[in-house]
Short mmCIF file of C-alpha atoms and ligand atoms in Angstrom, two decimals:
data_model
loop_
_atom_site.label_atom_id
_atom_site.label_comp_id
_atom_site.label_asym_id
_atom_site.label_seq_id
_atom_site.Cartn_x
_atom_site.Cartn_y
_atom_site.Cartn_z
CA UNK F 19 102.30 -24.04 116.46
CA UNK F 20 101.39 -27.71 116.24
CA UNK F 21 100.64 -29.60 113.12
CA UNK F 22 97.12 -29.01 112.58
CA UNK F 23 97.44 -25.49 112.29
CA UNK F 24 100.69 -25.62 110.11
CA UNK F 25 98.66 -28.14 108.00
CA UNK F 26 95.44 -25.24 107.53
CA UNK F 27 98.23 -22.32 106.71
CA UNK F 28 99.91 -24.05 103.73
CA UNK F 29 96.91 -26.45 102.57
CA UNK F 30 97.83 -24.93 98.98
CA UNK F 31 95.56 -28.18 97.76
CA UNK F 32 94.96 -31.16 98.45
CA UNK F 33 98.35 -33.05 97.90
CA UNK F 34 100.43 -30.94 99.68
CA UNK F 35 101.64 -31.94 102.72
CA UNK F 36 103.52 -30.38 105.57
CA UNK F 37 106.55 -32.34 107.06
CA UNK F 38 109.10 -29.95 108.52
CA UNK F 39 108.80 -26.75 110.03
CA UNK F 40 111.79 -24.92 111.67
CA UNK F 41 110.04 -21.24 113.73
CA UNK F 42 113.13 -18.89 114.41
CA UNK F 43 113.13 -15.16 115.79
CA UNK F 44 112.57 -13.66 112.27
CA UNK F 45 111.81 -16.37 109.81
CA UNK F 46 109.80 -19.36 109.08
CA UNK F 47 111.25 -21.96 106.96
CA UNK F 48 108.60 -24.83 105.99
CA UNK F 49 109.12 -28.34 103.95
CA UNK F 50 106.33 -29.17 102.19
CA UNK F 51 105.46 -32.62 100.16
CA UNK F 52 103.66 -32.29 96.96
CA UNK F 53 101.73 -35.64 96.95
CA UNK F 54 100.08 -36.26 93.16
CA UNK F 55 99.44 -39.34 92.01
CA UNK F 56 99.46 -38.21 88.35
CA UNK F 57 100.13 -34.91 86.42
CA UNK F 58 99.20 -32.67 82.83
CA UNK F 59 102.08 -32.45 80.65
CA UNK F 60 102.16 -28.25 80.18
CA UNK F 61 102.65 -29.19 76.48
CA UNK F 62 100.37 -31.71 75.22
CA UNK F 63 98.11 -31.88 77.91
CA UNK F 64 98.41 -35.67 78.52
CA UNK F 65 98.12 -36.89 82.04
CA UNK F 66 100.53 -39.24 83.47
CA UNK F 67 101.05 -41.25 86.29
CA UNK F 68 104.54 -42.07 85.92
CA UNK F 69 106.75 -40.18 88.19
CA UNK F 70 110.39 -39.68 87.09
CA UNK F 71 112.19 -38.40 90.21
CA UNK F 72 111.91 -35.87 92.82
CA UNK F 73 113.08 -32.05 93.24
CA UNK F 74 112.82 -29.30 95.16
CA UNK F 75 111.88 -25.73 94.73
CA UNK F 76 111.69 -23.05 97.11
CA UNK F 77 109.51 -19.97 96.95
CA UNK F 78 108.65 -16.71 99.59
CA UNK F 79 105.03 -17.07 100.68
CA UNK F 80 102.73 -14.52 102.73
CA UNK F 81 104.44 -13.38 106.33
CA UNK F 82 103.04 -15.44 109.77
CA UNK F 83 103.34 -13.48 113.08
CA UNK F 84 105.92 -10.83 111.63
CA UNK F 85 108.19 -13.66 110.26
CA UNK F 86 109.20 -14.17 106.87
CA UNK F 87 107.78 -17.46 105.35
CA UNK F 88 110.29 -19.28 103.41
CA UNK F 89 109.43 -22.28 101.57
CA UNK F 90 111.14 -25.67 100.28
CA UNK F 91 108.82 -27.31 98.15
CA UNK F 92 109.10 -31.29 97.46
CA UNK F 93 107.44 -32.36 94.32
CA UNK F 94 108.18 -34.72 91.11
CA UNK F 95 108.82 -34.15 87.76
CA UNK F 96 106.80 -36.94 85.12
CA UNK F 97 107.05 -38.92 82.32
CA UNK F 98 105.04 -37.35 78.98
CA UNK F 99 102.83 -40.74 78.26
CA UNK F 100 101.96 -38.89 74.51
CA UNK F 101 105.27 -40.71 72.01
CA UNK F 102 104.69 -37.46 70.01
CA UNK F 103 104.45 -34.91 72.70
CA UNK F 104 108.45 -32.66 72.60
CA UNK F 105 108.44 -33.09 76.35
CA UNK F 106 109.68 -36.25 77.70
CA UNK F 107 110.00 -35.66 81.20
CA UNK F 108 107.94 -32.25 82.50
CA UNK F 109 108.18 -30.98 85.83
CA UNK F 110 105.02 -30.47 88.08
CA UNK F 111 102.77 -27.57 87.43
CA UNK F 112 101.42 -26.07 91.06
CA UNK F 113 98.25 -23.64 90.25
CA UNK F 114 99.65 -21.73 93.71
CA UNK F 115 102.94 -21.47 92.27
CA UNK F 116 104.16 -20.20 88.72
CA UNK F 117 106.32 -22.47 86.84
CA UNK F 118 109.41 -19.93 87.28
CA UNK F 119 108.05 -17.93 90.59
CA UNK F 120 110.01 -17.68 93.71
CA UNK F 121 106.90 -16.33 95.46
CA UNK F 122 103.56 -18.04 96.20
CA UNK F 123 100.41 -16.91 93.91
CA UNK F 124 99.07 -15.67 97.05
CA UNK F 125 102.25 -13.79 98.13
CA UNK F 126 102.61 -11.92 94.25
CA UNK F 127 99.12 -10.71 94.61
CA UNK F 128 99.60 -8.85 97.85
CA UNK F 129 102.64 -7.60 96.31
CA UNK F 130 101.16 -6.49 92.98
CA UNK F 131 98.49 -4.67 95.46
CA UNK F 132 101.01 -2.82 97.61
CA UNK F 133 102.76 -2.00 94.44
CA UNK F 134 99.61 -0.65 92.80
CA UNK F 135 99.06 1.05 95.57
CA UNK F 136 102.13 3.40 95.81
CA UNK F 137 104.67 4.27 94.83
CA UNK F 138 107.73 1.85 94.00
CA UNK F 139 110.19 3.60 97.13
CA UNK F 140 107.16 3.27 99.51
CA UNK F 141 105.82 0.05 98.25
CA UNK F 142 108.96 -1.21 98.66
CA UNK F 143 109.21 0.05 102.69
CA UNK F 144 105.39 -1.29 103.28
CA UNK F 145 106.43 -4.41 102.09
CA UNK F 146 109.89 -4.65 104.56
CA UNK F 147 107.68 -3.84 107.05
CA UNK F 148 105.52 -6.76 106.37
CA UNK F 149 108.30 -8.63 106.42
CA UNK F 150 108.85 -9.51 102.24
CA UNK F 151 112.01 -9.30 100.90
CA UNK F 152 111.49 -7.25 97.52
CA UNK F 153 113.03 -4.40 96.13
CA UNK F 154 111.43 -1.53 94.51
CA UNK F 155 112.92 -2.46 91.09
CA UNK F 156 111.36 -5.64 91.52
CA UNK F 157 107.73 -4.01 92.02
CA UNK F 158 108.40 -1.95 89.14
CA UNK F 159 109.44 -5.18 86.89
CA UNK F 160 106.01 -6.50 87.98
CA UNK F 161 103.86 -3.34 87.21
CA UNK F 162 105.73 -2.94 83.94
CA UNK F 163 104.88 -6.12 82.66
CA UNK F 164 101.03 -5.92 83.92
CA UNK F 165 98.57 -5.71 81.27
CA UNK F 166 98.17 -2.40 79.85
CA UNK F 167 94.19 -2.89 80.73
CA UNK F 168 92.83 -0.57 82.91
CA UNK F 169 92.62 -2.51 86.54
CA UNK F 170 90.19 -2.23 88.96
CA UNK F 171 92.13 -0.90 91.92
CA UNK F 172 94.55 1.13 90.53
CA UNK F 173 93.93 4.60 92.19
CA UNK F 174 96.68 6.43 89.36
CA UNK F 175 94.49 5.45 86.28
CA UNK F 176 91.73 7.36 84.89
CA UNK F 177 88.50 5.41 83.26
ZN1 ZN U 220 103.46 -34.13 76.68
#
């Protein structure tokens, strides 16, 4: 897999870029480099350009060729601009990756799906075989906590 294509599988947006990627028999680890120039302070909503330092954060994201994708995430945490604002330093928001996640947006929805889907025991199974690391106590957590809204897909609710 060459760069290009790497690139087009994690182009989360527009800043992120790729710079490491290791392929082994049964997992895929990737670096990534979040690349903003500025940033929205999650409490007052300022934006500002001044980075404070670097971390990293690493996250699950969808399978590639029956490996597990496991990422390590580069990006910066800021300086709030706003004298009044409680946060003084805030810590990148990624709209492809909760604040707290360990999995990709992309990878919880397939999850939530799955789990939807079936049962917790057999969601659980599907989701070895796609090669996610989850247990079914973990899909339950996440159905629990889903709205109590009737949803779309869910073949166990009545409407
Ligand atoms: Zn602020």
């Amino acid at each position: 897999m060459n760069n290009t294509s790497t690139e087009q599988l994690f182009k989360f947006d527009q800043n992120v870029e790729v710079i490491h990627t290791l392929i082994e028999s049964e997992e895929m680890y990737v670096v990534l480099k979040v690349c903003s120039t500025h940033a929205r302070c999650p409490g007052c909503k300022c934006v500002s350009s001044q980075r404070h330092s670097r971390y990293a954060r690493k996250a699950d994201d969808l399978p590639v060729s029956d490996r597990s994708v496991h990422l390590t995430i580069l990006l910066h945490k800021w300086f709030c601009v706003n004298a009044n604002c409680k946060n003084k330093i805030f810590t990148e928001r990624l709209n492809w990756l909760n604040p707290s996640g360990r999995k990709t947006v992309r990878l919880e929805k397939l999850i939530h799906y799955v789990g939807f889907s079936n049962n917790c025991l057999v969601a659980e199974k599907v989701c070895r075989e796609m090669h996610i690391s989850i247990s079914h106590d973990a899909i339950l957590y996440r159905i629990k906590k889903e709205d109590s809204a009737p949803s779309s897909y869910c073949p166990f609710r009545r409407y």
